[in-house]
Each structure stands twice: as structure tokens, then as C-alpha cells.
Amino acid sequence: MSLEKPYLDVPGTIIFDAEQSRKGYWLNQFCMSLMKAENRERFKADERAYLDEWSMTDEQKQAVLARDLNWCMRTGGNIYFLAKIGATDGKSFQQMAGSMTGMTETEYRDMMIQGGRSVEGNRFVGENGDAQAQNQPQGKH
Amino acid sequence: MAARITASVFTSHVPAIGAAMDLGKSREDYWKPVFAGYDFSKQWMKDNKPDVIFLVFNDHATAFSLDMIPTFAIGTAAEFQPADEGWGPRPVPKVVGHPDLASHIAQSVIQQDFDLTIVNKMDVDHGLTVPLSLMCGELDPQKDAWPCPVIPFAVNVVQYPVPSGRRCFMLGQAIRKAVESYDEDINVHIWGTGGMSHQLQGARAGLINSEWDNAWLDQLINEPVACADTPHIDYVREAGSEGIELVMWLIARGAMSDIVDGKAQGPAPTLKHRFYHVPASNTAVGHLILENA
């Protein structure tokens, strides 16, 4: 009997379950290492050399170097862990979340000030909301 | 003579709120409405100072990496330092624990068939320190102290599966029983933190569903048993992937004295304060104070 995963049909959403966790173990552990100031300095001094100290896949390293959080998540990253990369870069959580939407920082911030993204059309894959694949990328820029 | 839970506090614990306080931005136009929602609460804290705060929060990949993922973890240490989450530690006072009561609760709750992980050493992140800052105001990390000892209680809402609302609600009842069997005349507040609409990831980031949030708040206050039955998928679909943090509020609600044998059958608690605001960074902010009748 397969496991119950009712969350696979939510658009633009990767639920961090045991499968994702296994895939992203070393990527997420690398992120945890950035909670120490000395590691942040070493990472900033030579990102590639620091990443090479971890048993991450090459794709995971590429995704980190590109600061593409969606890509990081597809390879098993979790947003609470990935936030340490943003913190190292001096980014706010809003800048990090916004970076995953295809909107500019201003567009995303304005959307939030106007009440945030609507749930209408964004509950199930196949509806027509702004987070659906057929409406990507978002943003007017 | 026994300890008792007199009130529950519910609040979001947005990291940017802590950053706004720490960087002196709390009077900026963007943040003013958020903090205004806690003016009443700060005064209420002064007028109703507890002896201990039992604070339910989630660790955000801080004390627990993917090496260990406890579903429920109780902090039994004498003190807990604010964590470095990547920006450096927040400039707030250290958190003083209550090892004696915490160990008592751990023993009692485990004997009531809930598996808690006992944590004798951990740093605490914004999930714990932001609610304290919101309720107590800005404090000097060296000269000031939080008003009372705090027992940190961490819930896994990061790696799925996370505990159900129903289980959290039952756990709250077990915690009340544990507190009431502690032979000291002290007054305990239980806080449920985190949550309200937010999604931090992917193309759907920034999701806010005020209508659902407010209906959920109504239900949490007035029909807690039905609220506890909300399936996980509803939180994710309606309130965003990180909206799942709301299950932690059900621990605090389940600990209120109107809940007897899993049913709401005692006198309903008094709603002292309710606040809701959008946005704070990526999220809706929700806040309630309930006092036992």
C-alpha cells in the first residue's frame, strides 16, 4: 500500500516529506553549517571550495551557487534550511521568498502590502491562478 | 496547593518582527500596525504576570538539523541562549528555564502516552524569542530579563509528516494535567505560536487567505474540538505550506480548562484580545489571549 500524500496536487509547492529529506540531507546540513560565523566567512571567501567539502550532488552545488531556491528545493532543500544561505547573503526572508516567484522584489512586496497572493485558482494543480505552471513566470518585468 | 494554567496566548512568530525590533524599525509605517496589535498585550502581561510560561514553538532548523527530528521536544535546561540563525544571535536576554517543572511535565506527559524528547541543551530561535519580544517589548540583552522562567516546547512542523491537530489538542490536555499535579502554588501561561497564512516557497509564495484564517480563529475560540479535526491538507491548501504551524496553537487551546475528556464541556474561556493583520513580511499575523473562566 502506498503512503498517503494528498499534498502532491498543490501548485507551486513542494512538501518536505521523508523522501525530500533523504534527497536533501547533505544540502540541508551544509545550510546548517552557515549558522557559525566562521563558516559563513569561509563560504563567502570561496563558495565552490566550501561546497566541495560536503557530499552534495553537483546539481545541488550548482543550485546553491546560482542562488536559485526553487532549484535547491527540487533537489531536496527545505526553505527553513535554505534561509541560512539568504541570511549569509544579508537577505530578508521576504527577499528570499519573493525570489522564488519570478516577480521583482518590488512586485512581490507590493503584492504582500495589497493583502498577499489570493488562494483563488491556487488550491489545486490545473486551476488558473497566478501560481499555476501555465501562468509562469509571474511578474510584469 | 497546586500549579494551574490561567491563560493561553496565541501569536505568530515572524522573524522579520524580531528584526524590526532589533534594528529600531518598529515605528516605521510598515510595522506600526503590527506592533499596535500588541499594545494591549504588553499591558496585559504586566497586569497578569505568570510565574512560568510554557511556550510551544517550532524550531526552524536551528537546534535540530536533519540529524535528529523529534516530533515533540521539551527543554529542561536551566537556560537557553538565543541562536545564531545566520544573521548572528538576536540581541535579547537569555531565556531562563524551569528545570524542575519541565522535568515534572516530561515525566507526567510521557506517562500519559505521549513521547517527548527531553532536551537538556539547545539554543532557541525566533520561534521562541519573537513571541516573548512581542508580549514583553524591547529589552536590553544585558541589563534586562524576561519576566519569568520559560519552558520551551518544540514541535516538528518542518519535516512531514507533522503531528495532527487532533494529537496536538490531546497533548495540550495532557500538559494541563501534568501542570495541575505539580505541588507548588504557581500560575502558568501556555503559549501556542507560529502560523496564520503563509507560504515561503515556490511560485505560490506569499499566499494569504484572510477569510480562512479568521474562520479558523473563530473555530479555535468557540468550537475547539472541531478545529482540532482540521486535516493537514486543509492548512496547506488554504493557508499555505507554512500555515501548518497553526497545529501548535491547538496544544495551547487543548490545555484550557473548558476541555474535559476531549470535549468542550466546562465554562468557555474569556477572550481578552484578538488581533489580525496582513502582512508582516510574507505572512498574516494572528494573535489571541484567552483566560480561563
Coordinates of C-alpha atoms in Angstrom, one line a residue:
Chain A
M1 CA 0.0 0.0 0.0
S2 CA 1.4 3.3 -0.9
L3 CA 1.8 6.2 1.6
E4 CA -0.8 8.9 1.7
K5 CA 0.5 12.1 0.1
P6 CA -2.5 14.3 -0.5
Y7 CA -0.3 17.4 -0.9
L8 CA 1.1 16.5 -4.4
D9 CA -1.6 18.5 -6.2
V10 CA -1.0 21.8 -4.6
P11 CA 0.5 24.2 -7.2
G12 CA 3.9 25.7 -6.8
T13 CA 4.5 23.7 -3.6
I14 CA 7.0 21.0 -2.6
I15 CA 6.1 19.4 0.7
F16 CA 9.3 18.5 2.7
D17 CA 8.5 14.9 3.5
A18 CA 10.8 12.0 4.3
E19 CA 11.6 11.4 0.6
Q20 CA 12.6 15.0 0.1
S21 CA 14.5 15.0 3.4
R22 CA 16.6 12.0 2.3
K23 CA 17.3 13.6 -1.0
G24 CA 18.4 16.9 0.5
Y25 CA 20.2 15.6 3.6
W26 CA 23.7 17.0 2.8
L27 CA 22.4 20.1 1.1
N28 CA 20.4 21.0 4.2
Q29 CA 23.3 20.1 6.5
F30 CA 25.5 22.4 4.5
C31 CA 22.9 25.1 5.1
M32 CA 23.0 24.4 8.9
S33 CA 26.8 24.9 8.9
L34 CA 26.2 28.6 8.0
M35 CA 24.9 29.2 11.5
K36 CA 28.6 29.6 12.5
A37 CA 30.1 33.0 11.7
E38 CA 33.5 31.4 10.8
N39 CA 31.8 29.0 8.3
R40 CA 29.9 32.0 6.7
E41 CA 33.3 33.7 6.2
R42 CA 34.8 30.6 4.7
F43 CA 31.8 30.1 2.3
K44 CA 31.9 33.7 1.2
A45 CA 35.7 33.6 0.6
D46 CA 35.4 30.6 -1.8
E47 CA 31.9 29.3 -2.3
R48 CA 32.8 26.4 -4.6
A49 CA 35.7 25.2 -2.3
Y50 CA 33.4 25.3 0.7
L51 CA 30.6 23.4 -1.1
D52 CA 33.1 20.8 -2.2
E53 CA 33.6 19.8 1.5
W54 CA 30.0 18.5 1.5
S55 CA 28.7 15.3 0.0
M56 CA 26.2 17.2 -2.1
T57 CA 25.4 16.4 -5.7
D58 CA 26.9 18.6 -8.3
E59 CA 23.4 19.8 -9.2
Q60 CA 22.8 20.8 -5.6
K61 CA 26.1 22.8 -5.6
Q62 CA 25.1 24.5 -8.9
A63 CA 21.7 25.4 -7.5
V64 CA 23.3 27.0 -4.4
L65 CA 25.9 28.9 -6.5
A66 CA 23.0 30.2 -8.7
R67 CA 21.0 31.1 -5.6
D68 CA 18.1 29.5 -7.3
L69 CA 16.0 28.5 -4.3
N70 CA 13.3 26.7 -6.4
W71 CA 16.1 24.6 -7.9
C72 CA 17.5 24.0 -4.4
M73 CA 14.1 22.8 -3.3
R74 CA 13.7 20.4 -6.2
T75 CA 16.9 18.8 -5.2
G76 CA 15.7 18.3 -1.6
G77 CA 16.3 21.6 0.0
N78 CA 13.9 22.9 2.7
I79 CA 13.1 26.6 2.9
Y80 CA 13.9 26.8 6.7
F81 CA 17.4 25.4 6.0
L82 CA 17.9 27.4 2.8
A83 CA 17.1 30.5 4.7
K84 CA 20.6 30.3 6.2
I85 CA 22.1 31.0 2.7
G86 CA 19.9 34.1 2.4
A87 CA 20.9 35.2 5.9
T88 CA 24.6 34.8 4.9
D89 CA 23.9 37.0 1.9
G90 CA 22.2 39.5 4.0
K91 CA 18.8 38.9 2.5
S92 CA 15.5 39.2 4.4
F93 CA 13.0 36.3 4.4
Q94 CA 10.8 38.4 2.2
Q95 CA 13.5 38.8 -0.4
M96 CA 14.2 35.0 -0.3
A97 CA 10.5 34.1 -0.7
G98 CA 10.0 36.7 -3.3
S99 CA 13.0 35.4 -5.3
M100 CA 11.1 32.1 -5.9
T101 CA 8.1 33.7 -7.6
G102 CA 9.6 35.2 -10.7
M103 CA 8.4 38.7 -9.5
T104 CA 10.7 41.5 -8.8
E105 CA 11.3 42.4 -5.1
T106 CA 9.1 45.4 -5.5
E107 CA 6.3 43.5 -7.2
Y108 CA 6.4 40.9 -4.5
R109 CA 6.4 43.4 -1.7
D110 CA 3.6 45.3 -3.3
M111 CA 1.5 42.1 -3.6
M112 CA 2.0 41.5 0.1
I113 CA 1.1 45.0 1.1
Q114 CA -2.1 44.7 -1.0
G115 CA -3.1 41.6 1.0
G116 CA -0.9 38.9 -0.4
R117 CA -1.5 36.2 -3.1
S118 CA -5.1 35.0 -3.5
V119 CA -5.9 31.4 -2.8
E120 CA -8.4 31.5 -5.7
G121 CA -7.2 29.4 -8.5
N122 CA -4.2 28.3 -6.5
R123 CA -5.6 25.4 -4.4
F124 CA -5.2 22.6 -6.9
V125 CA -3.0 21.9 -9.9
G126 CA -5.0 22.6 -13.1
E127 CA -6.8 25.7 -11.9
N128 CA -5.9 29.0 -13.4
G129 CA -4.3 31.1 -10.6
D130 CA -1.1 33.0 -10.7
A131 CA 1.0 30.2 -9.1
Q132 CA 0.0 27.7 -11.8
A133 CA 2.6 26.4 -14.2
Q134 CA 0.8 27.8 -17.2
N135 CA 1.0 31.2 -15.7
Q136 CA 4.7 31.2 -15.0
P137 CA 6.8 33.2 -14.9
Q138 CA 4.9 35.7 -12.8
G139 CA 5.6 39.4 -12.7
K140 CA 5.4 42.2 -15.2
H141 CA 9.1 42.9 -15.7
Chain B
M1 CA -1.8 23.8 46.7
A2 CA -1.1 23.1 43.1
A3 CA 0.1 24.8 39.9
R4 CA -2.5 25.9 37.4
I5 CA -2.8 27.2 33.9
T6 CA -4.7 30.5 34.0
A7 CA -4.3 31.8 30.4
S8 CA -3.3 30.9 26.9
V9 CA -1.6 33.3 24.4
F10 CA -1.5 32.7 20.7
T11 CA 0.7 34.5 18.3
S12 CA 2.6 34.3 15.0
H13 CA 6.3 34.5 15.4
V14 CA 7.5 36.1 12.2
P15 CA 11.3 36.5 12.2
A16 CA 11.1 39.9 10.5
I17 CA 9.2 41.2 13.5
G18 CA 12.2 40.4 15.7
A19 CA 14.5 42.0 13.1
A20 CA 12.3 45.2 13.0
M21 CA 12.5 45.5 16.8
D22 CA 16.3 44.7 16.9
L23 CA 17.0 47.2 14.1
G24 CA 14.8 50.0 15.5
K25 CA 12.3 49.9 12.7
S26 CA 9.2 49.2 14.8
R27 CA 7.9 52.7 14.4
E28 CA 8.1 52.7 10.6
D29 CA 4.8 52.9 8.8
Y30 CA 5.0 49.3 7.6
W31 CA 5.5 47.9 11.1
K32 CA 3.3 50.3 13.2
P33 CA 0.0 48.4 12.6
V34 CA 1.7 45.1 13.6
F35 CA 3.0 46.4 16.9
A36 CA -0.2 48.3 17.7
G37 CA -1.9 44.9 17.9
Y38 CA 0.3 44.0 20.8
D39 CA -0.1 47.3 22.9
F40 CA -3.0 45.7 24.9
S41 CA -1.0 42.5 25.3
K42 CA 2.1 44.2 26.7
Q43 CA 0.0 45.8 29.4
W44 CA -1.9 42.6 30.0
M45 CA 1.4 40.8 30.5
K46 CA 2.4 43.4 33.2
D47 CA -1.0 43.1 34.9
N48 CA -1.1 39.3 34.7
K49 CA 2.5 38.3 35.1
P50 CA 2.8 34.5 35.2
D51 CA 5.3 32.5 37.3
V52 CA 6.2 30.4 34.3
I53 CA 5.5 30.5 30.5
F54 CA 5.1 27.1 28.8
L55 CA 6.0 28.2 25.2
V56 CA 5.0 25.9 22.3
F57 CA 7.0 26.8 19.2
N58 CA 8.8 25.2 16.3
D59 CA 12.5 25.1 15.8
H60 CA 13.4 26.4 12.3
A61 CA 16.4 24.2 11.5
T62 CA 18.3 25.6 14.4
A63 CA 18.6 23.3 17.4
F64 CA 17.5 20.3 15.3
S65 CA 19.2 19.6 11.9
L66 CA 18.2 16.7 9.8
D67 CA 20.4 14.6 12.1
M68 CA 17.6 14.4 14.6
I69 CA 13.9 15.3 14.2
P70 CA 11.9 14.9 17.4
T71 CA 8.2 15.4 17.0
F72 CA 7.8 16.9 20.4
A73 CA 10.7 18.2 22.5
I74 CA 10.7 19.7 25.9
G75 CA 13.5 22.0 27.2
T76 CA 14.5 21.0 30.7
A77 CA 17.7 23.1 30.9
A78 CA 18.4 26.0 33.3
E79 CA 18.9 28.4 30.5
F80 CA 18.7 28.7 26.7
Q81 CA 20.7 31.1 24.6
P82 CA 19.3 33.0 21.6
A83 CA 20.5 31.2 18.5
D84 CA 22.6 32.4 15.6
E85 CA 20.3 31.7 12.7
G86 CA 22.7 33.1 10.1
W87 CA 22.4 36.8 11.0
G88 CA 24.1 36.5 14.4
P89 CA 22.1 35.9 17.6
R90 CA 19.2 38.3 18.4
P91 CA 20.2 40.9 21.0
V92 CA 17.7 39.8 23.6
P93 CA 18.1 38.4 27.1
K94 CA 18.9 34.7 27.6
V95 CA 15.9 32.5 28.3
V96 CA 15.8 31.2 31.9
G97 CA 14.2 27.8 32.1
H98 CA 12.4 26.0 34.9
P99 CA 14.1 22.6 35.0
D100 CA 12.0 21.3 37.9
L101 CA 8.6 21.9 36.4
A102 CA 9.8 21.0 33.0
S103 CA 11.1 17.6 34.2
H104 CA 7.8 17.1 36.1
I105 CA 5.8 17.8 33.0
A106 CA 8.0 15.5 30.9
Q107 CA 7.5 12.6 33.3
S108 CA 3.8 13.1 33.6
V109 CA 3.2 13.6 29.9
I110 CA 5.2 10.5 28.9
Q111 CA 3.3 8.5 31.5
Q112 CA 0.2 9.7 29.6
D113 CA 1.5 8.0 26.5
F114 CA 3.0 11.0 24.6
D115 CA 6.6 10.5 23.6
L116 CA 8.6 13.7 24.3
T117 CA 12.2 14.1 23.6
I118 CA 14.0 15.6 26.6
V119 CA 16.4 18.4 25.7
N120 CA 19.0 19.4 28.2
K121 CA 20.9 21.7 25.9
M122 CA 19.7 23.8 23.0
D123 CA 19.7 27.3 21.6
V124 CA 16.3 28.9 20.9
D125 CA 15.5 30.6 17.7
H126 CA 13.0 33.4 16.6
G127 CA 10.1 30.9 17.0
L128 CA 10.5 31.4 20.8
T129 CA 12.1 34.8 21.2
V130 CA 9.8 36.8 18.8
P131 CA 6.6 35.9 20.8
L132 CA 8.4 36.9 24.0
S133 CA 9.5 40.2 22.4
L134 CA 6.0 40.9 21.2
M135 CA 4.5 40.3 24.6
C136 CA 7.2 41.9 26.7
G137 CA 8.5 44.7 24.5
E138 CA 12.1 45.6 23.7
L139 CA 14.6 44.5 26.4
D140 CA 18.3 45.1 26.9
P141 CA 20.1 41.8 26.5
Q142 CA 22.5 42.5 29.4
K143 CA 20.5 44.7 31.8
D144 CA 17.0 43.3 31.4
A145 CA 15.5 39.9 31.8
W146 CA 12.3 38.2 30.5
P147 CA 9.6 38.5 33.2
C148 CA 9.7 34.8 34.3
P149 CA 11.1 31.4 33.5
V150 CA 10.1 29.9 30.2
I151 CA 9.8 26.2 29.3
P152 CA 10.5 25.7 25.6
F153 CA 8.4 23.1 23.9
A154 CA 9.4 22.4 20.3
V155 CA 7.1 20.8 17.8
N156 CA 8.2 19.4 14.4
V157 CA 6.3 21.2 11.7
V158 CA 9.2 21.2 9.3
Q159 CA 9.6 17.6 8.1
Y160 CA 6.4 15.8 7.1
P161 CA 4.6 14.0 8.5
V162 CA 4.0 16.5 11.3
P163 CA 1.7 15.8 14.2
S164 CA -2.1 16.1 13.6
G165 CA -4.1 18.9 15.1
R166 CA -6.1 16.2 17.0
R167 CA -2.9 14.9 18.6
C168 CA -1.7 18.4 19.5
F169 CA -5.1 19.1 21.1
M170 CA -4.8 15.9 23.2
L171 CA -1.3 16.8 24.1
G172 CA -2.5 20.1 25.5
Q173 CA -4.9 18.2 27.8
A174 CA -2.0 16.0 29.0
I175 CA 0.1 19.1 29.7
R176 CA -2.6 20.7 31.8
K177 CA -3.0 17.5 33.8
A178 CA 0.8 17.5 34.3
V179 CA 0.9 21.1 35.5
E180 CA -2.1 20.6 37.8
S181 CA -0.2 17.7 39.5
Y182 CA 2.8 20.0 40.4
D183 CA 2.8 20.7 44.1
E184 CA 3.6 24.4 44.1
D185 CA 1.2 27.3 44.1
I186 CA 2.2 28.8 40.8
N187 CA 0.5 30.4 37.8
V188 CA 1.4 29.1 34.3
H189 CA 0.6 30.6 30.9
I190 CA 0.6 28.3 27.9
W191 CA 1.5 29.9 24.6
G192 CA 0.9 28.5 21.1
T193 CA 3.0 30.3 18.5
G194 CA 3.7 30.4 14.7
G195 CA 1.3 30.2 11.8
M196 CA -1.5 32.0 10.1
S197 CA -1.5 32.1 6.3
H198 CA 1.9 32.0 4.8
Q199 CA 3.9 30.1 2.2
L200 CA 7.6 30.8 2.0
Q201 CA 8.4 28.6 -1.0
G202 CA 7.9 28.3 -4.8
A203 CA 5.6 30.0 -7.3
R204 CA 2.9 30.1 -4.7
A205 CA 4.9 32.1 -2.1
G206 CA 3.1 35.0 -0.5
L207 CA -0.3 33.2 -0.2
I208 CA -2.7 34.9 2.2
N209 CA -6.2 33.6 2.9
S210 CA -7.7 36.1 5.5
E211 CA -11.1 34.6 5.2
W212 CA -9.9 31.1 6.1
D213 CA -7.6 32.4 8.9
N214 CA -10.4 34.3 10.6
A215 CA -12.9 31.4 10.3
W216 CA -10.2 29.2 11.9
L217 CA -9.7 31.7 14.7
D218 CA -13.5 31.8 15.3
Q219 CA -13.5 28.0 15.5
L220 CA -10.4 27.7 17.7
I221 CA -12.1 30.0 20.2
N222 CA -15.6 28.7 20.1
E223 CA -15.5 25.1 18.6
P224 CA -12.0 23.9 19.5
V225 CA -12.9 20.2 19.1
A226 CA -14.0 20.7 15.5
C227 CA -11.0 23.0 14.9
A228 CA -8.7 20.2 16.1
D229 CA -10.1 17.9 13.4
T230 CA -8.9 20.2 10.6
P231 CA -6.9 17.9 8.3
H232 CA -3.3 18.8 7.4
I233 CA -4.1 19.2 3.8
D234 CA -6.6 22.0 4.5
Y235 CA -3.9 24.1 6.2
V236 CA -1.6 23.6 3.2
R237 CA -4.1 24.2 0.6
E238 CA -5.9 27.1 2.2
A239 CA -3.3 28.8 4.3
G240 CA 0.0 27.9 2.6
S241 CA 2.7 25.3 3.2
E242 CA 4.0 27.0 6.3
G243 CA 0.4 27.7 7.6
I244 CA 0.7 24.2 9.0
E245 CA 2.4 25.8 12.0
L246 CA -1.1 26.5 13.3
V247 CA -1.4 23.0 14.7
M248 CA 0.8 24.3 17.6
W249 CA -2.0 26.6 18.7
L250 CA -4.1 23.6 19.3
I251 CA -1.7 22.5 22.1
A252 CA -2.4 25.7 24.0
R253 CA -6.1 25.6 23.3
G254 CA -6.3 21.9 24.4
A255 CA -4.7 22.9 27.7
M256 CA -7.6 25.3 28.6
S257 CA -9.9 24.2 31.4
D258 CA -13.1 24.0 29.3
I259 CA -11.7 20.9 27.6
V260 CA -12.6 17.9 29.7
D261 CA -12.2 14.3 28.4
G262 CA -11.6 15.7 24.9
K263 CA -14.8 17.7 24.8
A264 CA -15.6 21.3 25.4
Q265 CA -17.8 21.0 28.4
G266 CA -16.5 23.4 31.0
P267 CA -17.1 27.2 31.1
A268 CA -15.7 28.8 28.0
P269 CA -12.6 30.8 28.4
T270 CA -12.8 34.6 28.2
L271 CA -11.5 36.2 25.0
K272 CA -9.4 39.1 26.3
H273 CA -7.8 40.2 23.0
R274 CA -8.0 39.3 19.3
F275 CA -5.8 40.8 16.5
Y276 CA -5.2 40.0 12.9
H277 CA -3.1 41.9 10.3
V278 CA -1.7 41.4 6.8
P279 CA 1.2 41.5 6.0
A280 CA 4.3 41.1 8.2
S281 CA 7.0 40.2 5.7
N282 CA 5.4 37.1 4.0
T283 CA 2.6 36.3 6.4
A284 CA -0.6 37.2 8.1
V285 CA -0.2 37.9 11.8
G286 CA -2.8 36.4 14.2
H287 CA -2.9 36.9 18.0
L288 CA -5.3 35.9 20.7
I289 CA -5.3 36.0 24.5
L290 CA -7.7 33.6 26.3
E291 CA -8.2 33.5 30.1
N292 CA -9.7 30.5 31.9
A293 CA -13.1 31.2 33.3

